[in-house]
Structures are given as structure tokens and as C-alpha cells.
Short mmCIF file of C-alpha atoms in Angstrom, two decimals:
data_model
loop_
_atom_site.label_atom_id
_atom_site.label_comp_id
_atom_site.label_asym_id
_atom_site.label_seq_id
_atom_site.Cartn_x
_atom_site.Cartn_y
_atom_site.Cartn_z
CA MET A 1 114.34 153.62 60.19
CA SER A 2 116.25 151.10 58.05
CA GLY A 3 119.19 151.74 55.78
CA GLU A 4 122.16 151.50 58.13
CA GLY A 5 125.19 150.28 56.17
CA GLU A 6 123.29 150.32 52.88
CA LYS A 7 123.71 152.74 50.01
CA PHE A 8 120.90 154.54 48.22
CA VAL A 9 120.41 156.78 45.19
CA ALA A 10 117.44 159.11 44.75
CA ALA A 11 116.29 159.42 41.13
CA LEU A 12 114.06 162.38 40.27
CA ASP A 13 112.20 161.67 37.01
CA LEU A 14 110.19 164.51 35.50
CA GLY A 15 108.25 163.26 32.50
CA THR A 16 105.54 164.80 30.35
CA THR A 17 102.62 163.71 32.52
CA VAL A 18 104.15 162.52 35.80
CA VAL A 19 106.84 163.71 38.21
CA ARG A 20 108.20 160.90 40.36
CA CYS A 21 111.08 160.07 42.63
CA LEU A 22 112.52 156.61 43.23
CA VAL A 23 114.92 155.58 45.96
CA ILE A 24 117.06 152.71 44.67
CA ASP A 25 119.34 150.57 46.80
CA GLN A 26 122.73 149.06 45.97
CA ASN A 27 121.04 145.94 44.57
CA GLY A 28 119.06 147.97 42.04
CA VAL A 29 115.83 147.47 43.96
CA VAL A 30 113.31 150.32 44.29
CA ARG A 31 112.88 150.79 48.04
CA GLY A 32 110.68 153.87 47.99
CA GLU A 33 108.65 155.75 45.41
CA GLU A 34 106.31 158.71 45.16
CA LYS A 35 104.70 160.30 42.14
CA SER A 36 102.37 163.15 41.26
CA ASN A 37 100.54 163.90 38.03
CA LEU A 38 101.96 166.86 36.17
CA ILE A 39 99.33 169.56 35.66
CA LEU A 40 99.34 170.73 32.05
CA GLU A 41 97.68 174.02 31.12
CA TYR A 42 96.18 174.81 27.70
CA PRO A 43 95.56 178.58 27.71
CA LYS A 44 95.08 178.72 23.92
CA PRO A 45 94.98 176.24 21.03
CA GLY A 46 98.50 174.93 20.49
CA TYR A 47 99.72 176.20 23.87
CA VAL A 48 100.90 173.61 26.40
CA GLU A 49 102.31 175.04 29.63
CA VAL A 50 103.17 174.09 33.19
CA ASP A 51 103.07 176.41 36.20
CA PRO A 52 106.66 176.29 37.56
CA VAL A 53 105.56 177.21 41.09
CA VAL A 54 103.16 174.27 41.22
CA LEU A 55 105.78 172.00 39.66
CA TRP A 56 108.40 172.96 42.26
CA ASP A 57 105.96 172.12 45.06
CA GLN A 58 105.36 168.72 43.44
CA VAL A 59 109.11 168.09 43.14
CA LEU A 60 109.64 168.82 46.82
CA GLN A 61 106.75 166.55 47.74
CA VAL A 62 107.80 163.51 45.69
CA ILE A 63 111.45 163.64 46.81
CA LYS A 64 110.60 163.89 50.50
CA GLU A 65 107.82 161.29 50.35
CA ALA A 66 109.95 158.82 48.37
CA VAL A 67 112.66 158.99 51.04
CA LYS A 68 110.02 158.57 53.74
CA ASN A 69 108.46 155.61 51.91
CA ALA A 70 111.90 153.99 51.64
CA GLY A 71 112.07 154.04 55.42
CA ILE A 72 115.44 155.80 55.54
CA PRO A 73 116.63 159.19 56.77
CA PRO A 74 117.76 161.66 54.07
CA SER A 75 121.32 161.31 55.37
CA SER A 76 121.34 157.71 54.08
CA LEU A 77 121.22 158.96 50.48
CA THR A 78 124.64 158.63 48.91
CA CYS A 79 123.70 160.85 46.01
CA MET A 80 120.92 162.13 43.82
CA SER A 81 120.23 162.02 40.08
CA ILE A 82 117.86 163.89 37.77
CA THR A 83 116.25 163.04 34.44
CA THR A 84 113.75 165.30 32.71
CA GLN A 85 111.66 165.75 29.61
CA ARG A 86 113.54 167.74 27.01
CA SER A 87 113.04 171.04 25.19
CA SER A 88 110.63 172.45 27.79
CA PHE A 89 111.95 175.79 28.98
CA LEU A 90 111.40 178.97 30.98
CA CYS A 91 113.13 182.09 32.22
CA TRP A 92 113.57 183.15 35.84
CA ASP A 93 114.87 186.13 37.79
CA ILE A 94 118.52 185.80 38.75
CA ASN A 95 117.96 187.82 41.92
CA ASN A 96 115.36 185.64 43.62
CA ASN A 97 115.06 182.49 41.45
CA GLU A 98 111.40 183.33 40.79
CA PRO A 99 110.00 182.32 37.37
CA LEU A 100 109.22 185.07 34.89
CA CYS A 101 106.86 182.94 32.82
CA ASN A 102 105.23 179.54 32.69
CA ILE A 103 107.18 176.53 31.45
CA ILE A 104 106.66 176.18 27.70
CA THR A 105 106.59 172.43 27.14
CA TRP A 106 108.02 170.40 24.27
CA LYS A 107 104.48 169.75 23.03
CA ASP A 108 103.78 173.46 22.54
CA LEU A 109 103.26 174.50 18.89
CA ARG A 110 103.77 178.26 18.97
CA SER A 111 107.50 178.51 18.19
CA ALA A 112 107.13 181.05 15.38
CA GLY A 113 105.03 183.36 17.52
CA LEU A 114 107.40 183.01 20.45
CA VAL A 115 110.29 184.34 18.40
CA LYS A 116 108.30 187.49 17.65
CA THR A 117 107.27 187.87 21.29
CA TRP A 118 110.83 187.29 22.46
CA ASN A 119 112.16 190.13 20.33
CA SER A 120 109.64 192.67 21.61
CA SER A 121 109.00 191.47 25.12
CA TRP A 122 109.60 193.30 28.39
CA ILE A 123 111.87 190.41 29.25
CA ARG A 124 114.46 192.01 26.97
CA GLU A 125 114.82 194.85 29.43
CA LYS A 126 115.65 192.47 32.26
CA ILE A 127 118.11 190.63 30.04
CA ALA A 128 119.89 193.90 29.28
CA MET A 129 120.31 194.39 33.04
CA ASN A 130 121.70 190.84 33.41
CA GLN A 131 118.77 189.78 35.58
CA VAL A 132 117.52 186.75 33.64
CA ARG A 133 118.45 183.11 33.47
CA PHE A 134 117.19 180.77 30.77
CA GLY A 135 116.98 177.04 31.09
CA THR A 136 115.31 173.79 30.26
CA LEU A 137 113.70 171.85 33.10
CA ASP A 138 116.93 170.22 34.24
CA THR A 139 118.60 173.61 34.59
CA PHE A 140 115.65 175.08 36.48
CA LEU A 141 115.46 172.16 38.91
CA ILE A 142 119.20 172.17 39.59
CA ASP A 143 119.04 175.92 40.17
CA LYS A 144 116.21 175.45 42.70
CA LEU A 145 117.67 172.36 44.39
CA THR A 146 121.04 174.08 44.89
CA ASP A 147 119.41 177.31 46.07
CA GLY A 148 120.61 179.24 43.03
CA GLU A 149 124.24 178.14 43.18
CA LYS A 150 124.34 176.28 39.84
CA HIS A 151 123.20 177.36 36.39
CA VAL A 152 124.17 174.35 34.29
CA THR A 153 122.84 171.80 31.82
CA ASP A 154 124.34 168.61 30.45
CA TYR A 155 125.06 167.75 26.82
CA SER A 156 122.04 165.44 26.48
CA CYS A 157 119.60 168.14 27.61
CA ALA A 158 121.27 170.90 25.60
CA SER A 159 121.38 169.05 22.27
CA PRO A 160 117.58 168.85 21.65
CA THR A 161 117.05 172.61 22.16
CA GLY A 162 117.69 173.48 18.51
CA PHE A 163 120.49 175.93 19.24
CA PHE A 164 123.14 173.51 20.46
CA ASP A 165 125.54 172.10 17.88
CA PRO A 166 126.18 168.37 18.56
CA TYR A 167 129.06 168.38 16.08
CA VAL A 168 131.13 170.93 18.01
CA LEU A 169 129.55 170.28 21.44
CA GLY A 170 128.66 173.89 22.15
CA TRP A 171 125.95 176.50 21.76
CA ALA A 172 125.56 177.28 18.06
CA ASP A 173 126.59 180.88 17.40
CA TRP A 174 124.62 180.97 14.16
CA ALA A 175 121.41 179.97 15.94
CA LEU A 176 121.92 182.45 18.77
CA LYS A 177 122.40 185.24 16.25
CA MET A 178 119.43 184.14 14.13
CA PHE A 179 117.05 184.15 17.11
CA SER A 180 118.73 187.05 18.94
CA ILE A 181 119.43 184.91 22.01
CA PRO A 182 122.15 186.42 24.22
CA SER A 183 124.65 183.81 25.38
CA SER A 184 124.77 185.47 28.81
CA ILE A 185 121.43 183.95 29.83
CA LEU A 186 122.34 180.39 28.82
CA PRO A 187 123.57 177.75 31.26
CA GLN A 188 127.05 176.28 31.19
CA VAL A 189 127.10 172.94 29.36
CA VAL A 190 128.77 170.19 31.39
CA PRO A 191 129.22 166.39 31.21
CA THR A 192 126.26 164.21 32.15
CA VAL A 193 127.95 162.78 35.23
CA GLY A 194 130.20 164.49 37.74
CA ASP A 195 130.53 166.73 40.78
CA HIS A 196 129.61 169.94 38.90
CA PHE A 197 125.86 169.89 39.65
CA GLY A 198 126.21 171.01 43.26
CA THR A 199 124.26 169.64 46.20
CA CYS A 200 120.56 169.29 46.96
CA LYS A 201 119.71 171.53 49.92
CA ILE A 202 116.02 170.79 50.48
CA PHE A 203 116.63 168.73 53.64
CA ARG A 204 117.49 170.84 56.68
CA GLY A 205 121.12 170.47 57.68
CA ILE A 206 121.90 167.89 54.98
CA GLU A 207 123.39 168.38 51.52
CA ILE A 208 123.10 165.53 49.05
CA PRO A 209 125.47 165.49 46.03
CA ILE A 210 123.73 165.69 42.65
CA LEU A 211 125.97 163.50 40.49
CA CYS A 212 123.95 163.04 37.31
CA SER A 213 121.57 165.06 35.17
CA ILE A 214 120.45 163.52 31.90
CA ALA A 215 117.68 163.83 29.31
CA ASP A 216 114.89 161.27 29.66
CA GLN A 217 115.47 159.35 26.42
CA SER A 218 119.21 159.17 27.01
CA ALA A 219 118.57 157.86 30.52
CA SER A 220 116.23 155.26 29.06
CA VAL A 221 118.91 154.03 26.65
CA PHE A 222 121.45 153.71 29.48
CA GLY A 223 118.90 152.13 31.82
CA SER A 224 118.07 149.58 29.13
CA GLY A 225 121.71 148.50 28.94
CA LEU A 226 122.09 149.63 25.32
CA PHE A 227 125.74 150.64 25.40
CA ASN A 228 126.84 149.42 21.95
CA TYR A 229 126.67 150.82 18.43
CA GLY A 230 123.43 149.87 16.68
CA ASN A 231 121.48 149.08 19.85
CA VAL A 232 117.83 150.15 19.49
CA LYS A 233 115.17 151.09 22.01
CA VAL A 234 111.72 152.58 21.76
CA THR A 235 110.09 154.46 24.61
CA LEU A 236 106.30 154.41 24.35
CA GLY A 237 105.05 157.08 26.70
CA THR A 238 103.14 160.24 25.87
CA GLY A 239 104.92 160.03 22.52
CA ALA A 240 106.97 157.34 20.78
CA PHE A 241 110.74 157.88 20.82
CA LEU A 242 112.94 155.57 18.77
CA ASP A 243 116.64 155.83 19.60
CA VAL A 244 119.63 154.16 17.98
CA ASN A 245 123.06 154.22 19.60
CA THR A 246 125.42 155.63 16.94
CA GLY A 247 128.54 155.39 19.07
CA GLY A 248 131.02 158.26 18.94
CA ASN A 249 129.64 159.89 15.78
CA PRO A 250 126.52 162.04 15.34
CA HIS A 251 124.04 160.96 12.66
CA THR A 252 123.37 163.39 9.82
CA SER A 253 119.80 163.21 8.49
CA VAL A 254 117.73 164.85 5.78
CA ALA A 255 114.44 163.27 6.86
CA GLY A 256 114.05 164.72 10.34
CA ILE A 257 116.00 162.20 12.42
CA PHE A 258 117.80 164.11 15.16
CA PRO A 259 121.52 163.74 15.96
CA LEU A 260 121.66 163.98 19.76
CA VAL A 261 124.24 163.57 22.46
CA GLY A 262 123.27 160.50 24.47
CA TRP A 263 125.64 161.17 27.34
CA LYS A 264 129.13 162.34 28.26
CA PHE A 265 130.34 160.08 31.06
CA GLY A 266 134.05 160.41 31.75
CA SER A 267 135.81 159.75 28.45
CA ASP A 268 132.72 158.04 27.04
CA LEU A 269 130.86 160.26 24.56
CA VAL A 270 127.83 158.54 23.01
CA TYR A 271 125.51 159.89 20.32
CA LEU A 272 121.96 158.86 19.51
CA ALA A 273 119.91 159.08 16.33
CA GLU A 274 116.32 159.75 17.33
CA GLY A 275 113.02 159.64 15.52
CA ILE A 276 109.91 160.98 17.24
CA SER A 277 106.18 160.52 16.96
CA LYS A 278 104.60 162.92 19.42
CA ASP A 279 101.51 160.77 19.92
CA ALA A 280 101.38 157.37 21.58
CA GLY A 281 99.93 157.52 25.08
CA THR A 282 97.82 160.48 23.99
CA ILE A 283 96.14 158.20 21.44
CA VAL A 284 95.38 155.49 23.98
CA GLU A 285 94.00 158.00 26.48
CA TRP A 286 91.92 159.70 23.77
CA GLY A 287 90.29 156.40 22.88
CA LYS A 288 89.24 156.06 26.50
CA SER A 289 87.95 159.63 26.63
CA ILE A 290 85.56 159.07 23.70
CA GLY A 291 84.21 155.84 25.17
CA LEU A 292 85.87 153.18 23.02
CA TYR A 293 86.88 151.43 26.26
CA ASP A 294 86.67 152.03 29.97
CA ASN A 295 90.17 150.89 30.86
CA VAL A 296 93.33 151.13 28.74
CA ASN A 297 94.26 147.63 29.92
CA GLU A 298 91.35 146.31 27.83
CA THR A 299 92.76 147.57 24.54
CA SER A 300 95.12 144.70 23.76
CA SER A 301 92.43 142.02 24.11
CA LEU A 302 89.93 144.18 22.20
CA ALA A 303 92.36 144.55 19.31
CA GLU A 304 93.08 140.84 19.27
CA SER A 305 89.36 139.98 19.22
CA VAL A 306 89.25 140.76 15.49
CA PRO A 307 91.66 139.46 12.80
CA HIS A 308 92.21 142.89 11.19
CA SER A 309 91.03 146.48 11.34
CA ASN A 310 88.44 146.01 8.55
CA GLY A 311 90.13 148.69 6.45
CA VAL A 312 90.04 151.34 9.18
CA PHE A 313 93.05 153.64 9.45
CA PHE A 314 93.91 156.00 12.28
CA ILE A 315 96.25 158.90 11.60
CA PRO A 316 98.22 159.48 14.85
CA ALA A 317 98.65 163.23 14.52
CA PHE A 318 97.15 165.11 17.46
CA ASN A 319 100.45 167.03 17.53
CA GLY A 320 101.24 166.95 13.83
CA VAL A 321 103.32 164.33 12.04
CA GLN A 322 107.05 164.17 12.58
CA ALA A 323 109.74 162.39 10.51
CA PRO A 324 109.77 161.77 7.66
CA TYR A 325 106.96 164.23 6.77
CA ASN A 326 107.52 166.86 9.48
CA ASP A 327 104.12 168.50 9.09
CA THR A 328 102.95 170.38 12.19
CA SER A 329 99.60 171.14 10.55
CA ALA A 330 98.59 167.48 10.12
CA SER A 331 95.51 166.37 12.05
CA ALA A 332 94.47 163.08 13.60
CA GLY A 333 91.43 161.06 12.66
CA PHE A 334 89.90 157.81 11.46
CA ILE A 335 89.79 157.02 7.75
CA GLY A 336 88.07 154.13 6.02
CA VAL A 337 85.25 153.72 8.53
CA THR A 338 82.33 151.85 6.99
CA ALA A 339 79.02 150.56 8.30
CA THR A 340 80.66 147.21 9.05
CA ALA A 341 83.31 148.74 11.32
CA LYS A 342 82.94 147.75 14.96
CA LYS A 343 84.43 149.17 18.14
CA ALA A 344 87.14 146.48 18.14
CA HIS A 345 88.21 147.47 14.61
CA MET A 346 88.63 151.09 15.69
CA VAL A 347 90.59 150.11 18.79
CA ARG A 348 92.83 147.91 16.68
CA ALA A 349 93.39 150.78 14.24
CA LEU A 350 94.39 153.05 17.14
CA LEU A 351 97.00 150.62 18.44
CA GLU A 352 98.25 149.71 14.98
CA SER A 353 98.88 153.37 14.22
CA ILE A 354 101.39 153.57 17.06
CA ALA A 355 103.22 150.47 15.84
CA PHE A 356 103.20 151.63 12.22
CA ARG A 357 104.79 154.94 13.18
CA VAL A 358 107.55 153.13 15.07
CA HIS A 359 108.17 150.92 12.04
CA GLN A 360 108.16 153.95 9.76
CA LEU A 361 110.75 155.76 11.91
CA LEU A 362 112.98 152.70 11.96
CA SER A 363 112.67 152.37 8.18
CA VAL A 364 113.77 155.98 7.74
CA MET A 365 116.79 155.40 9.97
CA HIS A 366 117.71 152.28 8.00
CA SER A 367 117.55 154.23 4.76
CA GLU A 368 120.04 156.77 6.10
CA ALA A 369 122.42 154.73 8.22
CA ASP A 370 124.17 151.40 8.07
CA PHE A 371 123.56 149.52 11.28
CA ASN A 372 122.44 146.03 12.18
CA PHE A 373 120.47 144.99 15.23
CA GLU A 374 118.88 141.85 16.58
CA TYR A 375 116.31 143.23 18.98
CA ILE A 376 114.38 146.31 20.08
CA ARG A 377 114.02 147.08 23.77
CA ALA A 378 110.78 148.79 24.74
CA ASP A 379 109.90 150.79 27.82
CA GLY A 380 107.34 153.38 28.94
CA GLY A 381 103.73 153.04 30.03
CA VAL A 382 102.34 152.16 26.57
CA ALA A 383 104.94 149.38 26.30
CA ARG A 384 102.75 147.42 28.71
CA ASN A 385 100.42 146.82 25.75
CA ASP A 386 101.21 143.35 24.38
CA PHE A 387 99.38 143.89 21.09
CA ILE A 388 101.48 146.96 20.19
CA LEU A 389 104.75 145.17 20.94
CA GLN A 390 103.73 142.09 18.94
CA THR A 391 102.75 144.32 16.01
CA ILE A 392 106.13 146.11 16.14
CA ALA A 393 107.85 142.71 16.16
CA ASN A 394 105.76 141.54 13.19
CA LEU A 395 106.42 144.67 11.16
CA THR A 396 110.16 144.77 11.79
CA GLY A 397 110.80 141.04 11.92
CA LYS A 398 112.86 141.66 15.05
CA ARG A 399 112.60 140.46 18.63
CA VAL A 400 111.01 143.02 20.95
CA GLU A 401 111.97 142.86 24.61
CA ARG A 402 110.19 144.44 27.56
CA PRO A 403 111.91 144.49 30.95
CA THR A 404 110.17 143.33 34.09
CA SER A 405 110.26 146.99 35.13
CA THR A 406 109.42 149.61 32.50
CA GLU A 407 111.03 152.43 34.52
CA ALA A 408 114.30 152.39 32.55
CA THR A 409 114.50 156.19 32.57
CA ALA A 410 114.71 156.61 36.35
CA LEU A 411 116.94 153.54 36.62
CA GLY A 412 119.34 154.91 34.00
CA CYS A 413 120.05 158.18 35.76
CA ALA A 414 120.31 156.44 39.15
CA LEU A 415 122.86 153.94 37.84
CA MET A 416 125.01 156.66 36.31
CA ALA A 417 125.13 158.59 39.56
CA GLY A 418 125.76 155.42 41.55
CA ILE A 419 128.66 154.34 39.35
CA HIS A 420 130.29 157.75 39.80
CA ALA A 421 129.73 157.55 43.57
CA GLY A 422 131.33 154.11 43.74
CA ILE A 423 128.16 152.20 44.64
CA TRP A 424 128.73 150.14 41.49
CA SER A 425 132.07 149.61 39.79
CA SER A 426 131.06 149.77 36.14
CA ARG A 427 128.20 149.74 33.67
CA GLU A 428 128.88 146.04 33.08
CA GLU A 429 128.04 145.36 36.73
CA VAL A 430 124.68 147.11 36.54
CA GLN A 431 123.58 145.33 33.35
CA SER A 432 122.35 142.52 35.59
CA PHE A 433 119.64 144.87 36.88
CA TYR A 434 117.99 144.81 33.45
CA LYS A 435 115.79 141.72 33.66
CA ILE A 436 113.68 140.16 30.89
CA SER A 437 111.57 137.03 31.21
CA GLU A 438 110.50 134.81 28.31
CA ASP A 439 106.90 135.97 28.53
CA GLN A 440 108.13 139.56 28.06
CA THR A 441 109.63 138.85 24.62
CA TRP A 442 107.85 139.01 21.26
CA ASN A 443 109.31 137.44 18.12
CA GLY A 444 108.41 138.80 14.72
CA ASN A 445 106.18 136.94 12.30
CA TYR A 446 106.29 137.57 8.56
CA TRP A 447 103.26 139.64 7.62
CA LYS A 448 102.24 140.41 4.07
CA LEU A 449 101.17 144.05 4.01
CA GLU A 450 99.35 145.68 1.12
CA LEU A 451 97.78 149.07 0.61
CA VAL A 452 94.15 148.58 -0.32
CA PRO A 453 92.98 151.44 -2.58
CA LYS A 454 89.64 152.21 -0.97
CA LEU A 455 89.84 155.98 -0.80
CA GLY A 456 89.55 156.93 -4.46
CA PRO A 457 92.14 158.16 -6.97
CA SER A 458 95.79 158.11 -5.97
CA TYR A 459 95.96 161.90 -5.81
CA LEU A 460 93.67 161.78 -2.77
CA TYR A 461 96.21 159.79 -0.78
CA ASP A 462 98.11 161.58 1.91
CA PRO A 463 101.69 160.27 2.10
CA ILE A 464 101.17 159.39 5.76
CA LEU A 465 98.83 156.60 4.68
CA GLU A 466 101.81 154.78 3.25
CA SER A 467 102.81 153.90 6.79
CA HIS A 468 99.36 152.60 7.71
CA ALA A 469 99.15 149.52 5.54
CA VAL A 470 95.89 147.59 5.68
CA ILE A 471 96.62 144.00 6.59
CA LYS A 472 95.06 142.13 3.69
CA ASP A 473 96.58 138.74 4.27
CA ILE A 474 98.41 137.40 7.31
CA ILE A 475 100.86 134.67 6.47
CA THR A 476 101.21 131.69 8.80
CA PRO A 477 103.90 132.61 11.37
CA LYS A 478 107.37 131.51 10.32
CA PRO A 479 110.58 131.48 12.35
CA ASN A 480 113.06 134.30 11.80
CA LYS A 481 116.00 133.53 9.58
#
């Protein structure tokens, strides 16, 4: 095996659809990787769950196989890092670490019903006997990896739960009382980076320090090198997540933009303002499932094969519409389809809907906060679509950059752990790992956008249509001023 004298970090990345592990060397190069598709269960309409037993088996597999694929022994790992999807949670038995329920994912829509179930469930009896632990996925994985020794979460994973107060950096007493959540079952909230996560014990006779645990979008911001106030990134994965670095102050919003803790790294406390559209990759995959195309890689060229969408809208709302409308009951669908609409028009409308939602979220943030930016950095699987990135650039008038590797999330958590372990000296040193080539940059053109009143009287318009402007006239591209 190789690796003698070298230093390596294992990065466990648990997303919405894939669980993967990367082994990254001291030069920021991925030396080994393994991934497995996350198995989502839909027991009822609106329910989206994951079997925690199956997930744990997948986690063990990807970590061990990634190390094997890197061609190094586990003892060559200097440290380990974890990044996970947020707001997915479960409860487990404190006595044996066995789950008491399936993981309820962040895409699940039954929150109101869960509160009622929580207050009458048999789980209350176990809580009264101090036999239950609650946690989001990061907490559950750390508990399992450390063999039950640690029940912790970091600030970035705690802040999206809805009962953590980012202004006081602690569990919100008012929320715990409102939802009758006993503080005894909650994990201790700790900084994003440090020695307080324990050690990974899955390799016989070897314990690997876990030095970082961070929420996926926060890891993406760090991995994209966006350390300064006003820096903007968009992650286009299962959903679209637009994050703005707001420095040391949380952003207060009335439109549904979330004030989140980005990370707590030593004395560095960074907040993010985040706008979410829960549908991005789901839209692209849905188009494939109904036969609009055979391969998602075809979509960009299909969309570009026509000059406009021929008046076709797509409402990207398989999981409701988030900020600024925040309507969980909204539904997805095509509008404005006529007999002259072709497959390419519908594909273009699908991709445009993703870009329009990103532009809409950014517009909302601009209306609430005073920040200037020169570029948007994009990552995630859907960010491989050139047409979507060009459309975002056109709508915003800003440069959109895509790194040569779109795995900023895994890279971000690995770099944090590595800096703490002394593999790298500072965040400035690791910025060189973020590489962009000229053909991975899209400059904005000035587009004239108008709403074409094709759908009848104004009272028939849904406000969401305001963000899906029909492109009536495309001005000749002009350089940015």
C-alpha cells in the first residue's frame, strides 16, 4: 500500500440522494472515493424517510471502500471529517444505540402531524425514563462512529432545526416549550472544528480523530473559498440553495430567508443568509422519467436548440414553493403549453425554472440586505448544466463560476479538519485548491424580460409566475459595466 509519509483526510459526505466518502491527500487531490445511492422511502404522500439501519451499513461500506480505493491503510488517515444534509432527524435508544424510528428527512412535509404524534407517542414514556437521544444525521453518525461516546452537534447543523436560536447560539427555550421538547434528549452544541467529536472506531485496533462536523451548505461555502462578507454561492443539487456570507452578524428576514450559522472555527464565527428552493435536481430527473430526454446530459443542448420557451412556464414546486411565498401546498406543472410547443420548449422551460428561482431568491436577499458581489460560485450535480449557469448569469448580470470539481461540500469539511490537524496552515493556503478554468465561467448578458399576459385576467395569475418571465426579446449581448 502507498501513503507512507503522506497525510490524508477522510471526508464523509451524506447528501439527500448519495452517501459518499472521499480520501483527500495533503495536496487537495482525491486519492480514493466510494459512494452509494441513498434509499429514500415514501410510505405515505408527503412522507420521505430513510431506514437508519440501511444507512449505517452504507456509511460503513463507503468509508472502508474509499480507504481501500486510496491504496492506504486506515492508520494513514490523519483525521476524519463529516458533512451531512440538514434538518433530517431521528431518535434512538440510549442503552444500545438502536434507532427508535426511521430518519425523517428534510423533504418530509408532515411537521404538523408529527407534533401531535410526538405529544401522544409511546416514545414519551422512554423519554421520561431518560432512555432516548434525539439528533440530526450528524449527531446520529457521530454517536455510531464513536460507539455511543459522543452526543453532540455543531452550530451549523443545529441552526436549521427550527429550535436553535442563532442570535444567542443556543437551543431556544421558547421553541422547546412550545413543542414540548425536553432539553435532556438534545445533543450538546459545539464548535464546527475541534477535538470534541471523539474518534472513529470502525477500524479494528485503530481510532481516527473526528475533527470536523459541518452542515452541507456551510461546508460548500467553505470549500468554495467564500470567506468574506457578501460572497455568494449556489448549490444546485436535489434542491437549490443560495447562500450569502453575512460575516459576524445573522441576517433578519421577513420573506423566509434563513439566518444560519455557517461555522464556528476557533475565534471565527460566520453567519449565512440562505434562500432555498427544494426542487432542482428533482426537476431534471422528473423530466427524464416522463420521457422528455433519455440522458440529463442532453438537456443543455436541447434547451439551446430553440431561442425561447415559446411561452411555456414550468412551476418548480414538487415540494411546495419556498421564499418569498412559503407555500407548502403549491404544486408543480407546465403552464402556457400550446399546440406549437415542442419537446425542446418544455425542456427549456424546466431548466429556466431552476434559474428563475435562483434569481428570485437573490432578488429577495438584495431587497433585505445591503451587500455587493461580483460573482456567484456554483456547485452540485445540476451545476454541470451549462444552460442553467448561463441563464443565471444573464438574469443576475453577474459572473457565474464553476470549479473544475463540483464536490465543494466534501472538500470543505476535509479542509477544515486538515487545517485543525496541521496538514495545512491556514484557509488562505487551501484557497489554491479551488480551481476555475476560463471555460467554466459564464458572464451575464443583458436580457430584456417581460411578462406576456397569455393566461387571462390578472386575477388568475399566481404570484409565482412573476419569477418566470417569458423571454420576449433577447438583446444583443453587451459587456458588463
